[in-house]
Coordinates of C-alpha atoms and ligand atoms in Angstrom, one line a residue:
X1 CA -28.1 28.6 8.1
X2 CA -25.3 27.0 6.5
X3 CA -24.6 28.2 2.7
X4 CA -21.4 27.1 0.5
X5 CA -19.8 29.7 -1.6
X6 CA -19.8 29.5 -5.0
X7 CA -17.8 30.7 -7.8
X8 CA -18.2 30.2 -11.7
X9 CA -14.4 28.9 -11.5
X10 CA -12.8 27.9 -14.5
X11 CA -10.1 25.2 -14.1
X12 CA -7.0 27.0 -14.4
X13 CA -6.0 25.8 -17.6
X14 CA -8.9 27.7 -19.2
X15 CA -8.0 31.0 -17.5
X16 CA -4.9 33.3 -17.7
X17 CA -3.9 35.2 -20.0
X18 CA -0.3 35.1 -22.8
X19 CA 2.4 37.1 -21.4
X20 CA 1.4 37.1 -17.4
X21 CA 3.5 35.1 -15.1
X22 CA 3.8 34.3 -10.9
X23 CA 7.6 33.9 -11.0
X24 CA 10.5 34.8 -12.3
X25 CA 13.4 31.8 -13.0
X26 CA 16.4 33.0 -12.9
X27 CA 18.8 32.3 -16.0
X28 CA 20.9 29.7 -14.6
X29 CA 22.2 27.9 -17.7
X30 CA 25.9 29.3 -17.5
X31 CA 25.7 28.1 -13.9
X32 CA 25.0 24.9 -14.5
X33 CA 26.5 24.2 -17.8
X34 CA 29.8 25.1 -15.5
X35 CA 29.3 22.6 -13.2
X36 CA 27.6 19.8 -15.0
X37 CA 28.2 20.5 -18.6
X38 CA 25.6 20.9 -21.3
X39 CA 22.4 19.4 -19.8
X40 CA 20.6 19.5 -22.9
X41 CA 23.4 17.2 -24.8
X42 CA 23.7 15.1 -21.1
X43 CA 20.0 14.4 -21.9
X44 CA 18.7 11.1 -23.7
X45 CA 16.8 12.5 -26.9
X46 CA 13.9 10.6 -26.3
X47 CA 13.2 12.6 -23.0
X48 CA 13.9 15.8 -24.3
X49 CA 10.5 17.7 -25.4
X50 CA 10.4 18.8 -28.7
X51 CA 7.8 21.4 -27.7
X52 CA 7.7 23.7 -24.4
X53 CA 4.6 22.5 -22.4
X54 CA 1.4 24.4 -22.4
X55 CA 1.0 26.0 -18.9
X56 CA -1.3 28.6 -17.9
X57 CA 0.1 32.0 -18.0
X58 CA -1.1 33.7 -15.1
X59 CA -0.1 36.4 -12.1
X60 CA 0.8 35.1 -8.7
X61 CA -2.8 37.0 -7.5
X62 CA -4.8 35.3 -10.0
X63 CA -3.5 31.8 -9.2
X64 CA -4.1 32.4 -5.3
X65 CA -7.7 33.6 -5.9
X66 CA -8.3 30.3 -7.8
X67 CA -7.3 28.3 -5.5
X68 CA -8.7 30.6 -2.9
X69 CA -12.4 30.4 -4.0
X70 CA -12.0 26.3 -5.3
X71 CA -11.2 25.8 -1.4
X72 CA -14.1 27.9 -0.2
X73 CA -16.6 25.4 -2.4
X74 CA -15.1 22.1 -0.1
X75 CA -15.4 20.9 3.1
X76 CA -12.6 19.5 5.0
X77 CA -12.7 18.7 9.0
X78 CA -11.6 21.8 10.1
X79 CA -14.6 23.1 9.3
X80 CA -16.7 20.9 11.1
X81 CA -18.1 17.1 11.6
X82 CA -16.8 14.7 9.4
X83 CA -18.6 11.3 10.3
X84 CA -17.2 9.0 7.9
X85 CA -17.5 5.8 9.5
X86 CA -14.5 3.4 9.1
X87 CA -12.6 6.1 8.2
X88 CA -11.8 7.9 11.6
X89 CA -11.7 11.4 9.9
X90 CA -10.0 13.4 12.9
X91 CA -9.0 16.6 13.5
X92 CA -4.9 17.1 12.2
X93 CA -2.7 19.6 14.4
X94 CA -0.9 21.7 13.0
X95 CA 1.9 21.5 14.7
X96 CA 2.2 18.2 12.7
X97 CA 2.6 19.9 9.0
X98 CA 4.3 22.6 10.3
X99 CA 7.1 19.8 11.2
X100 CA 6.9 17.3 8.3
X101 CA 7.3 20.7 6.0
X102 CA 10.4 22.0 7.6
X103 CA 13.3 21.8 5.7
X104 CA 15.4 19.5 7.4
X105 CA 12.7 16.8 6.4
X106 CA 11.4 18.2 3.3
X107 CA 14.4 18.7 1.4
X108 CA 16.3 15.2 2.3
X109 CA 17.0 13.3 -0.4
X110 CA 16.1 9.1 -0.4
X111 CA 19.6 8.6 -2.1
X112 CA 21.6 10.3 0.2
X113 CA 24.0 8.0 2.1
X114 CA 22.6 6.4 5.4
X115 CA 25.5 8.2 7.3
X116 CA 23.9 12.3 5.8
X117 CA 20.2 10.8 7.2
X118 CA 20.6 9.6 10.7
X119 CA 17.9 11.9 12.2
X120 CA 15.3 10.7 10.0
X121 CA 16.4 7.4 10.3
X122 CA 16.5 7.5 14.1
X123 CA 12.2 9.0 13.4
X124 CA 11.4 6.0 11.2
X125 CA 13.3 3.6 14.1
X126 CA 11.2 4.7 16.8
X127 CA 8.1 5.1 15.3
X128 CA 8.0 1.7 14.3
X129 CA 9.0 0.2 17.5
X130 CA 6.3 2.8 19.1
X131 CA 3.8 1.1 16.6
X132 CA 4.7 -2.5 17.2
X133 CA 4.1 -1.6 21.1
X134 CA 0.6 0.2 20.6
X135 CA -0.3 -2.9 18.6
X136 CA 1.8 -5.9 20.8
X137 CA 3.5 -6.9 17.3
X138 CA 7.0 -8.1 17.3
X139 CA 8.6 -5.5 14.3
X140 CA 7.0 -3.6 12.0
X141 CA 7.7 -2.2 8.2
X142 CA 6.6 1.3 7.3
X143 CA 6.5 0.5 3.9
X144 CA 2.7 0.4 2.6
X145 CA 1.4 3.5 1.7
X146 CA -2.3 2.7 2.5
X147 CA -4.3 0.4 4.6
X148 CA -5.2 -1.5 1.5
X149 CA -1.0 -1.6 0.4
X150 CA -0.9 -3.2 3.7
X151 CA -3.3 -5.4 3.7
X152 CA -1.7 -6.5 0.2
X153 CA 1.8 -6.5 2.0
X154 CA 0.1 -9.2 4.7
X155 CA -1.4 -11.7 3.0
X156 CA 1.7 -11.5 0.9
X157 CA 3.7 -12.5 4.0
X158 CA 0.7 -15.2 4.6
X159 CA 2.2 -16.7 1.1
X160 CA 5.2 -16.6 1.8
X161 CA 4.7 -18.6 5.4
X162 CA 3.3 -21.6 4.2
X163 CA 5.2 -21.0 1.4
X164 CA 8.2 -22.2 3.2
X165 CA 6.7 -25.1 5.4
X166 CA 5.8 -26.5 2.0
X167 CA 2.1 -25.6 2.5
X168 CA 1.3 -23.1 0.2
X169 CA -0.5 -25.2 -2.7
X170 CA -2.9 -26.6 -0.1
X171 CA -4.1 -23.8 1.8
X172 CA -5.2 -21.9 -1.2
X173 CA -8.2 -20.2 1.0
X174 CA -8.6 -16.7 2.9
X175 CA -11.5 -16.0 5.4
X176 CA -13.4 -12.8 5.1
X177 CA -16.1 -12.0 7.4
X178 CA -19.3 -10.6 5.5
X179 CA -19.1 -7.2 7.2
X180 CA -15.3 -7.2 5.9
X181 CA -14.3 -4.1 3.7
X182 CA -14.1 -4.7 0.5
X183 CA -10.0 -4.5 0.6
X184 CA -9.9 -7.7 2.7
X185 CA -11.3 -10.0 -0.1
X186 CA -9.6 -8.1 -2.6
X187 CA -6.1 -7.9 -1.4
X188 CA -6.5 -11.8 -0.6
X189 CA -7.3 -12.4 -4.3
X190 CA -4.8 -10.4 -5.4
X191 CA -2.4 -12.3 -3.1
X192 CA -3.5 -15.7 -4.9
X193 CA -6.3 -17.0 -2.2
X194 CA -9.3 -18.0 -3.0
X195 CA -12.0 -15.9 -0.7
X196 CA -14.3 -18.0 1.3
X197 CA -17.0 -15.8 3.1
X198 CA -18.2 -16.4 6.5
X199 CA -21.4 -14.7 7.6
X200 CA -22.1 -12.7 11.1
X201 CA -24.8 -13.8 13.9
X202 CA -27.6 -12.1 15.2
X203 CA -25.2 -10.2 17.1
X204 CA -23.3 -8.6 14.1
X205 CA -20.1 -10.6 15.1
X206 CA -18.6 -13.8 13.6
X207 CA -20.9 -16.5 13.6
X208 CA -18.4 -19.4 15.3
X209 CA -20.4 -22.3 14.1
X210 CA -20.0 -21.2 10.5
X211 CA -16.6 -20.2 10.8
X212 CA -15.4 -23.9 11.9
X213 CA -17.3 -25.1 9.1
X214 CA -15.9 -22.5 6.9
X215 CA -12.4 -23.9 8.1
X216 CA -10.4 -26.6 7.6
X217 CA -6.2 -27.5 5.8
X218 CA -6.9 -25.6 3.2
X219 CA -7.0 -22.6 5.1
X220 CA -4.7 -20.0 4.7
X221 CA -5.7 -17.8 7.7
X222 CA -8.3 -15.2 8.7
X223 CA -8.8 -11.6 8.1
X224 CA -10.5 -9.3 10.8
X225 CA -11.2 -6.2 12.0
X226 CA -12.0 -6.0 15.5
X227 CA -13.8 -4.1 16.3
X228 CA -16.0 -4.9 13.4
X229 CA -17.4 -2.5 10.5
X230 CA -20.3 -2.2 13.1
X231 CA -18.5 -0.9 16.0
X232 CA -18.8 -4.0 17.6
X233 CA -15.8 -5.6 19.5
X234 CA -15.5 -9.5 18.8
X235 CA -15.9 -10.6 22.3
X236 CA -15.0 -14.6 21.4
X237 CA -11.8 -13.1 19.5
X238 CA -9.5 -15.7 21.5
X239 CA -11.9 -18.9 20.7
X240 CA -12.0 -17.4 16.9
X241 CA -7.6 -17.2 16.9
X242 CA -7.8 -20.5 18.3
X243 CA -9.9 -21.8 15.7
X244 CA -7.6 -20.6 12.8
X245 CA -4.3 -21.4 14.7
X246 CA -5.0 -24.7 15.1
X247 CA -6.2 -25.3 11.5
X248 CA -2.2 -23.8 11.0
X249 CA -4.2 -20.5 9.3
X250 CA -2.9 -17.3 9.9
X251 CA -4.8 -14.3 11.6
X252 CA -5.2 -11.3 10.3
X253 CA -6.1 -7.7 11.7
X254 CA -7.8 -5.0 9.6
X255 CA -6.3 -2.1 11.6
X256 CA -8.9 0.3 10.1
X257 CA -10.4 0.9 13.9
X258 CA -7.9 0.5 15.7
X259 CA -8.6 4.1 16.8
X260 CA -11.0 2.7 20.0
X261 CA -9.0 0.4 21.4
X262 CA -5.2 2.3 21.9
X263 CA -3.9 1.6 25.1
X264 CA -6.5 -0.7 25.7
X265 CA -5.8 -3.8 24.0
X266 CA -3.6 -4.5 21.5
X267 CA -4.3 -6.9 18.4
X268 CA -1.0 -8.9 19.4
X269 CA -2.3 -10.0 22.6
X270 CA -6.1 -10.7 21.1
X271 CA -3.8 -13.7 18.7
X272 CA -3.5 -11.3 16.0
X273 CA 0.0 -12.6 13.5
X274 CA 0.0 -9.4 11.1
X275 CA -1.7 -6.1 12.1
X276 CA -1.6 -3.6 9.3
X277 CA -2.3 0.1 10.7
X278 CA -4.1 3.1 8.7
X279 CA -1.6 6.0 10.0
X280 CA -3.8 8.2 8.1
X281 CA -6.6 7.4 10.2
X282 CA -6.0 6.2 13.8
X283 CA -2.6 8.7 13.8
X284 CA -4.1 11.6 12.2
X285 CA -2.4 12.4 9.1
X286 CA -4.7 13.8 6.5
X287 CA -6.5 11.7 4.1
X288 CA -9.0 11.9 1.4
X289 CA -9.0 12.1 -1.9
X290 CA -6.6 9.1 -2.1
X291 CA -4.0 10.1 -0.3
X292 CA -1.1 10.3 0.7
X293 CA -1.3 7.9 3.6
X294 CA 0.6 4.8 4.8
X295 CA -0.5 1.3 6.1
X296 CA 2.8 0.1 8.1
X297 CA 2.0 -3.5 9.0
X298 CA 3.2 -5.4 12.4
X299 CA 3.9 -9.1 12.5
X300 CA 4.2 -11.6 15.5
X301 CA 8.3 -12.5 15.8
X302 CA 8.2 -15.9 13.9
X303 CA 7.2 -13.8 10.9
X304 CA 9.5 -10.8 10.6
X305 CA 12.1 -12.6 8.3
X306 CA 9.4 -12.1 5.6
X307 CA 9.6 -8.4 6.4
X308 CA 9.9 -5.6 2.9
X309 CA 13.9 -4.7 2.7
X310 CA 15.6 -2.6 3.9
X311 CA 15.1 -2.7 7.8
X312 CA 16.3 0.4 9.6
X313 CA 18.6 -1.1 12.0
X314 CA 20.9 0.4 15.4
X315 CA 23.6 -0.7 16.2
X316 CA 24.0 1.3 19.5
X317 CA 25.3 4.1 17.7
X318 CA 24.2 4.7 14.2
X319 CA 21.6 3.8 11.9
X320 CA 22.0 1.6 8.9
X321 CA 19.8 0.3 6.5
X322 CA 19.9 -3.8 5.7
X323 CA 19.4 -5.9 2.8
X324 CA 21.0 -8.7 3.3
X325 CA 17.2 -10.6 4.2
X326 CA 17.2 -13.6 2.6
X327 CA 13.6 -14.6 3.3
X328 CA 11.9 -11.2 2.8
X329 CA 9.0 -10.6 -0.2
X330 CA 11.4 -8.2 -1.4
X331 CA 10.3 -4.6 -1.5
X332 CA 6.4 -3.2 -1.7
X333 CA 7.2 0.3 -2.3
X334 CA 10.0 2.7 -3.2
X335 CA 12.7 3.6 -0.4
X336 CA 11.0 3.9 3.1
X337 CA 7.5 4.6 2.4
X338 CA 5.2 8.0 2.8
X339 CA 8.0 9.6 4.9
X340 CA 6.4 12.9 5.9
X341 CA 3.2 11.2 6.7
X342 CA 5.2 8.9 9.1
X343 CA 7.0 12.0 10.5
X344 CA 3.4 13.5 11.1
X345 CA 1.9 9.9 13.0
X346 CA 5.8 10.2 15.0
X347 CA 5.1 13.8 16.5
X348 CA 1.2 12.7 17.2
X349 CA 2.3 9.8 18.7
X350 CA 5.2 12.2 20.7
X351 CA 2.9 14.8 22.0
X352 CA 0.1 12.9 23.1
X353 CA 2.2 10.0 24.8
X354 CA 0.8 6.9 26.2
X355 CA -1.8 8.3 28.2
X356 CA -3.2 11.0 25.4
X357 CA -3.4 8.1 23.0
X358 CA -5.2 6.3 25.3
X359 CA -8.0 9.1 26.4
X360 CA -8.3 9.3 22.3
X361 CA -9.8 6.0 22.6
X362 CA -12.1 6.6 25.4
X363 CA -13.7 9.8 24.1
X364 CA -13.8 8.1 20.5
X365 CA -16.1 5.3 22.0
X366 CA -18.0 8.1 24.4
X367 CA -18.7 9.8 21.3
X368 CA -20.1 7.2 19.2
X369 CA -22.5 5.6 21.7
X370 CA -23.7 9.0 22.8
X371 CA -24.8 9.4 19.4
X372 CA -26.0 6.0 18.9
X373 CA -28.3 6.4 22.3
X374 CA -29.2 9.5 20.3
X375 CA -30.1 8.8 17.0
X376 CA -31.9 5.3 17.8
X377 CA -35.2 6.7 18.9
X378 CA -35.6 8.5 16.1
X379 CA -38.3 7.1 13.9
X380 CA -37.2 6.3 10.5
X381 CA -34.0 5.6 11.7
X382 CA -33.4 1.8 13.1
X383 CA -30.5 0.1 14.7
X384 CA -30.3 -3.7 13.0
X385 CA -27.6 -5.5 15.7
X386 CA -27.4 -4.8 19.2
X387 CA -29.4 -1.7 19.3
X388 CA -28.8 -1.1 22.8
X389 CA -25.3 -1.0 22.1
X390 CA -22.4 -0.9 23.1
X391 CA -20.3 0.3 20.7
X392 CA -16.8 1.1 20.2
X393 CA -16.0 4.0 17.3
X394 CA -18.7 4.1 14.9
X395 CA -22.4 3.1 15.1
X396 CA -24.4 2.1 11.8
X397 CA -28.1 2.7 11.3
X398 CA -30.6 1.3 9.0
X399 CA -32.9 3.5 6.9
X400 CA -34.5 0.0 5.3
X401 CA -38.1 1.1 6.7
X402 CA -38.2 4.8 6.5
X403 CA -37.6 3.9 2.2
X404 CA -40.1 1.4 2.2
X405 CA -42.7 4.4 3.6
X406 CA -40.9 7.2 1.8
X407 CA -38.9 6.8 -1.0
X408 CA -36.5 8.2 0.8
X409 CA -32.8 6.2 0.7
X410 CA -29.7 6.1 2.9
X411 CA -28.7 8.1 0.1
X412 CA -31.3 11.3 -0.2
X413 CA -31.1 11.2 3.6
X414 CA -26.9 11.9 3.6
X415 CA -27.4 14.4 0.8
X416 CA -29.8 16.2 3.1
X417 CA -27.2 16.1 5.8
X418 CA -24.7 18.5 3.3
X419 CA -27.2 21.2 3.4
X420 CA -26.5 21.8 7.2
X421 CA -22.8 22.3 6.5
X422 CA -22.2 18.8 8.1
X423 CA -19.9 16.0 6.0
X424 CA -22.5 12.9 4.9
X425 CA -21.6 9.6 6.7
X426 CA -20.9 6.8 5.0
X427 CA -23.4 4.8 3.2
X428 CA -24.2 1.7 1.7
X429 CA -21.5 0.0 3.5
X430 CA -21.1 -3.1 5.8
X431 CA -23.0 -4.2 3.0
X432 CA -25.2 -6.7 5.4
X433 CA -27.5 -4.0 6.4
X434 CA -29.3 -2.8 3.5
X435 CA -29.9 0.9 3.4
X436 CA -26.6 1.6 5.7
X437 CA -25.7 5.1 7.3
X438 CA -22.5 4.5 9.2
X439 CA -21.1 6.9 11.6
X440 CA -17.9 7.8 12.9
X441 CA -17.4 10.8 14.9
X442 CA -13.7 10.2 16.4
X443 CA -12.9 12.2 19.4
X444 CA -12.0 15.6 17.4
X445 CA -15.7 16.9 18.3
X446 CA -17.1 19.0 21.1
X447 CA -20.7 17.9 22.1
X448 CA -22.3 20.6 20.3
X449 CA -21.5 19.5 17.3
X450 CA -22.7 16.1 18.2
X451 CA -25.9 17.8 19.1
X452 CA -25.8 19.7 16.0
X453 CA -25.9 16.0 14.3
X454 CA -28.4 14.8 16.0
X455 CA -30.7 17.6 15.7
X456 CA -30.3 17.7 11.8
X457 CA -30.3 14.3 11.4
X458 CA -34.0 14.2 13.4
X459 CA -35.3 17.2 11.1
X460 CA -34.5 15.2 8.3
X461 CA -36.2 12.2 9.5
X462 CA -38.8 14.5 10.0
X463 CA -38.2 15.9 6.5
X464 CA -39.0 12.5 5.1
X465 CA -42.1 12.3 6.3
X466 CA -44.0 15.6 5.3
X467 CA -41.9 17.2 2.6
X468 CA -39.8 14.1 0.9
X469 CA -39.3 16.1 -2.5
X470 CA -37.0 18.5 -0.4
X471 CA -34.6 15.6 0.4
X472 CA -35.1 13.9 -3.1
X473 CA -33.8 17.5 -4.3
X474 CA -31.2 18.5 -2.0
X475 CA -28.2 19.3 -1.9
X476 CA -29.4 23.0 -2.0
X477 CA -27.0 24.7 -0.1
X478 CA -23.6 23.7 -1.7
X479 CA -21.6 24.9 -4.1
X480 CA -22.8 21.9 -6.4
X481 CA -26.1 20.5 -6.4
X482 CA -26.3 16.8 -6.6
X483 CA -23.7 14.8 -8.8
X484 CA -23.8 11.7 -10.5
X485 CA -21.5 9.3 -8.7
X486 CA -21.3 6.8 -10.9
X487 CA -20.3 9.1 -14.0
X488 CA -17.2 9.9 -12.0
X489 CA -16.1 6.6 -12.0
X490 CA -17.5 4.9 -15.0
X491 CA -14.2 3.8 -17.5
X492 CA -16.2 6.0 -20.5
X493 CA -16.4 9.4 -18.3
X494 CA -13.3 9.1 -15.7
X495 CA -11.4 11.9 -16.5
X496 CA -8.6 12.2 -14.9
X497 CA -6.2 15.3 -16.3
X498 CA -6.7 17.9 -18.7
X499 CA -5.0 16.3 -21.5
X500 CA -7.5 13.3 -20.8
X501 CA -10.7 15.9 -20.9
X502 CA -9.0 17.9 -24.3
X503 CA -8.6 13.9 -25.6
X504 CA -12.2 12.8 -24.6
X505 CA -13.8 15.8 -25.5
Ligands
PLP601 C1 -12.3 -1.5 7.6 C2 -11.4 -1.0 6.6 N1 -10.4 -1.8 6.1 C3 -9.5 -1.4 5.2 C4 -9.6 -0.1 4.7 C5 -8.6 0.3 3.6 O1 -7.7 1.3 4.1 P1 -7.1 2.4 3.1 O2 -8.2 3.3 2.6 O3 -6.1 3.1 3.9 O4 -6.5 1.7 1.9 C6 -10.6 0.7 5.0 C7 -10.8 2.1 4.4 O5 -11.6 2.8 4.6 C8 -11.5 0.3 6.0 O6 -12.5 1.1 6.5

């Protein structure tokens, strides 16, 4: 039975003790006062602290308990399943991290001249002509540091399009699917569209006769992920680019699942004009807890002028960095973008080669219709669009009914799940099937584990039925028992540093 340590841990500003410290620092002041001069006179007096700050004073042993017994109260996916869907939570080699934190990489600085940073330059290069071939875009910028950065980045690019053909005041409006995430309509309004929402059929994809009604010279273009936030591959995807090219609209790709279709098809070919990518997700860098990721984005060739500066160029023989882009947006982030996360998506990318990346995508889609075939016979648990599948990553079930008999929501139901040691799905979201579970369980897991899933996620079902208090109570077995989500977010109790708690308190 699974059971999560826990510890009455302090957060390490409230332990230590005066006097006790981890490291030495070596007196280097002479040193440097010799080759720089005084640094303290060199510094501005308004960034010079008039007090030392207030760190913890503790023993090298003391702060590697801490954070010793903090990580024995989490879960990450090397402990086990991690079925997040839409967010392709994979296993990370190591082999990755051992290379972005080698010190060749790691200690490179962004303003060193171009001519000192050829190797990493050459990395950047390739990876992003790699990428625009996995996703049949014409160039691509690694700039954006998240799916939702490039997502931003795109429909920027969008503006600047009609922009210059003189169109931009007209097409004022950006289609969103209903089952979009909730980044699409919210980069697009951040980008200056107005959002116009198009709703799905009876089969969970884009309902065509809505969508030409939805579009017309005002539009702006189209964004979608395909396939959809149901696992569902937009079959009609060339009559839907069509539809939007014709109208002079952009199109869009949400590269969030991209994950089932590498090697397969590529967004380019399905019409696609700007592809963002979540390298944190489909290339297996580690994410959660915000970050750090990166969201390169990939645009059909009539579109690259409008790429972020500078552009890694080759000349043959070197690398060198160019600016001189009149019709870019400018820049979207500092230097190159995430670089060590980009180093870890380049040796992914390197050791798995085209065919690796291409059984990833298979055994994704295996995965998630074995556990849709599954899970959908298991009462309480329904299946709103094409029950009989099939899907492509993720599958997303309905526990509408089983709350309408039980009390019991999507949310008891994946707080039960924590007690068997297993990561809750995510819930609540597409946001067109009420009581959503949605699962994603990537190719990183053996069958047994998918078993594992299946056989909890049937007890609890179960659960529901005969002893409902013991899902309206658990978590049990984790470190912490049940939180309140919406205290962590709420303006009034966000806390986000000490200083911030000390302040609030
Ligand atoms: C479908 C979809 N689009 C966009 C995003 C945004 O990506 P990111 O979290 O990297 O900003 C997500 C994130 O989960 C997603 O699932």
């Amino acid at each position: 039975m699974f059971k999560q340590a826990h510890w009455d841990e302090p957060v390490i500003f409230e332990s230590g003790h005066g006097g006790r410290r981890g490291h030495l620092v070596p007196d280097v002041e002479e040193d440097v006062k010799k080759a720089v001069g005084d640094v303290m006179e060199l510094l501005p007096e308004k960034l010079k602290r008039k007090k030392p700050p207030k760190l913890p004073q503790l023993s090298e042993v003391e702060v590697v308990r801490h954070f010793t017994r903090l990580s024995q109260m989490n879960y990450c996916v090397d402990l086990g399943l991690y079925p997040l869907g839409s967010c392709t939570m994979k296993y990370n080699p190591k082999i990755n991290e051992i290379l972005a934190r080698s010190p060749s990489i790691a200690m490179i600085h962004p303003y060193q001249d171009e001519e000192t940073v050829q190797g990493i330059l050459e990395i950047l290069y390739k990876l992003a002509r790699w990428l625009a071939e996995i996703t049949g875009t014409s160039e691509v910028s690694l700039q954006p540091a998240a799916g939702a950065h490039g997502e931003f980045l795109g429909t920027l690019i969008m503006r600047a399009h009609h922009k210059l053909n003189n169109e931009l005041e007209d097409r004022s409006e950006l289609i969103v699917p209903d089952a979009a995430h909730g980044t699409n309509p919210a980069s697009g309004t951040m980008a200056g569209f107005k959002v116009v929402v198009v709703p799905s059929d009876e089969n969970g994809c884009v309902d065509l006769e809505a969508l030409k009604n939805a579009v017309s010279d005002r539009t702006a273009g189209l964004m979608l992920t395909n396939p959809n936030t149901l696992g569902i591959f937009e079959r009609k995807i060339e009559e839907i680019a069509g539809i939007i090219h014709e109208s002079g609209g952009l199109l869009y790709y949400d590269g969030a699942n991209l994950n089932p279709i590498l090697g397969k098809v590529r967004p380019g070919d399905m019409g696609f004009d700007i592809v963002h990518i979540n390298i944190h997700k489909t290339f297996s860098t580690p994410h959660g807890g915000g970050g750090p990721g990166a969201g390169p984005i990939g645009v059909s060739k009539e579109l690259t002028k409008f790429l972020p500066v500078p552009r890694i160029e080759f000349d043959g023989e070197k690398y060198h960095l160019d600016y001189e882009r009149p019709h870019s947006i400018g820049k979207i982030r500092c230097f190159y973008g995430n670089i060590s996360v980009l180093l870890k998506a380049f040796a992914y990318i390197l050791s798995l080669g085209a065919e690796g990346l291409e059984e990833v995508a298979e055994i994704s889609v295996l995965n998630a219709n074995y556990l849709l075939h599954r899970l959908r016979d298991i009462r309480g648990l329904d299946v709103p669009y094409a029950k009989d599948g099939p899907r492509k990553h993720e599958c997303v079930l309905s526990v509408e009914g089983l709350y309408k008999e039980t009390g019991i929501r999507a949310l008891d139901f994946s707080k039960r799940i924590l007690d068997h040691g297993i990561h809750a799905p995510i819930t609540y979201f597409p946001q067109i099937i009420k009581e959503a579970i949605m699962i994603e369980p990537t190719e990183s897991f053996e069958k047994e584990e998918l078993d594992r899933f299946v056989k909890t996620m049937k007890m609890i079902a179960e659960e529901a039925y005969s002893t409902p208090k013991k899902v309206l109570n658990a978590p049990q077995n984790t470190a912490i028992r049940r939180l309140d989500e919406a205290k962590a977010s709420h303006p009034k109790t966000l806390t986000l540093s000490w200083k911030m708690y000390l302040k609030k308190k």
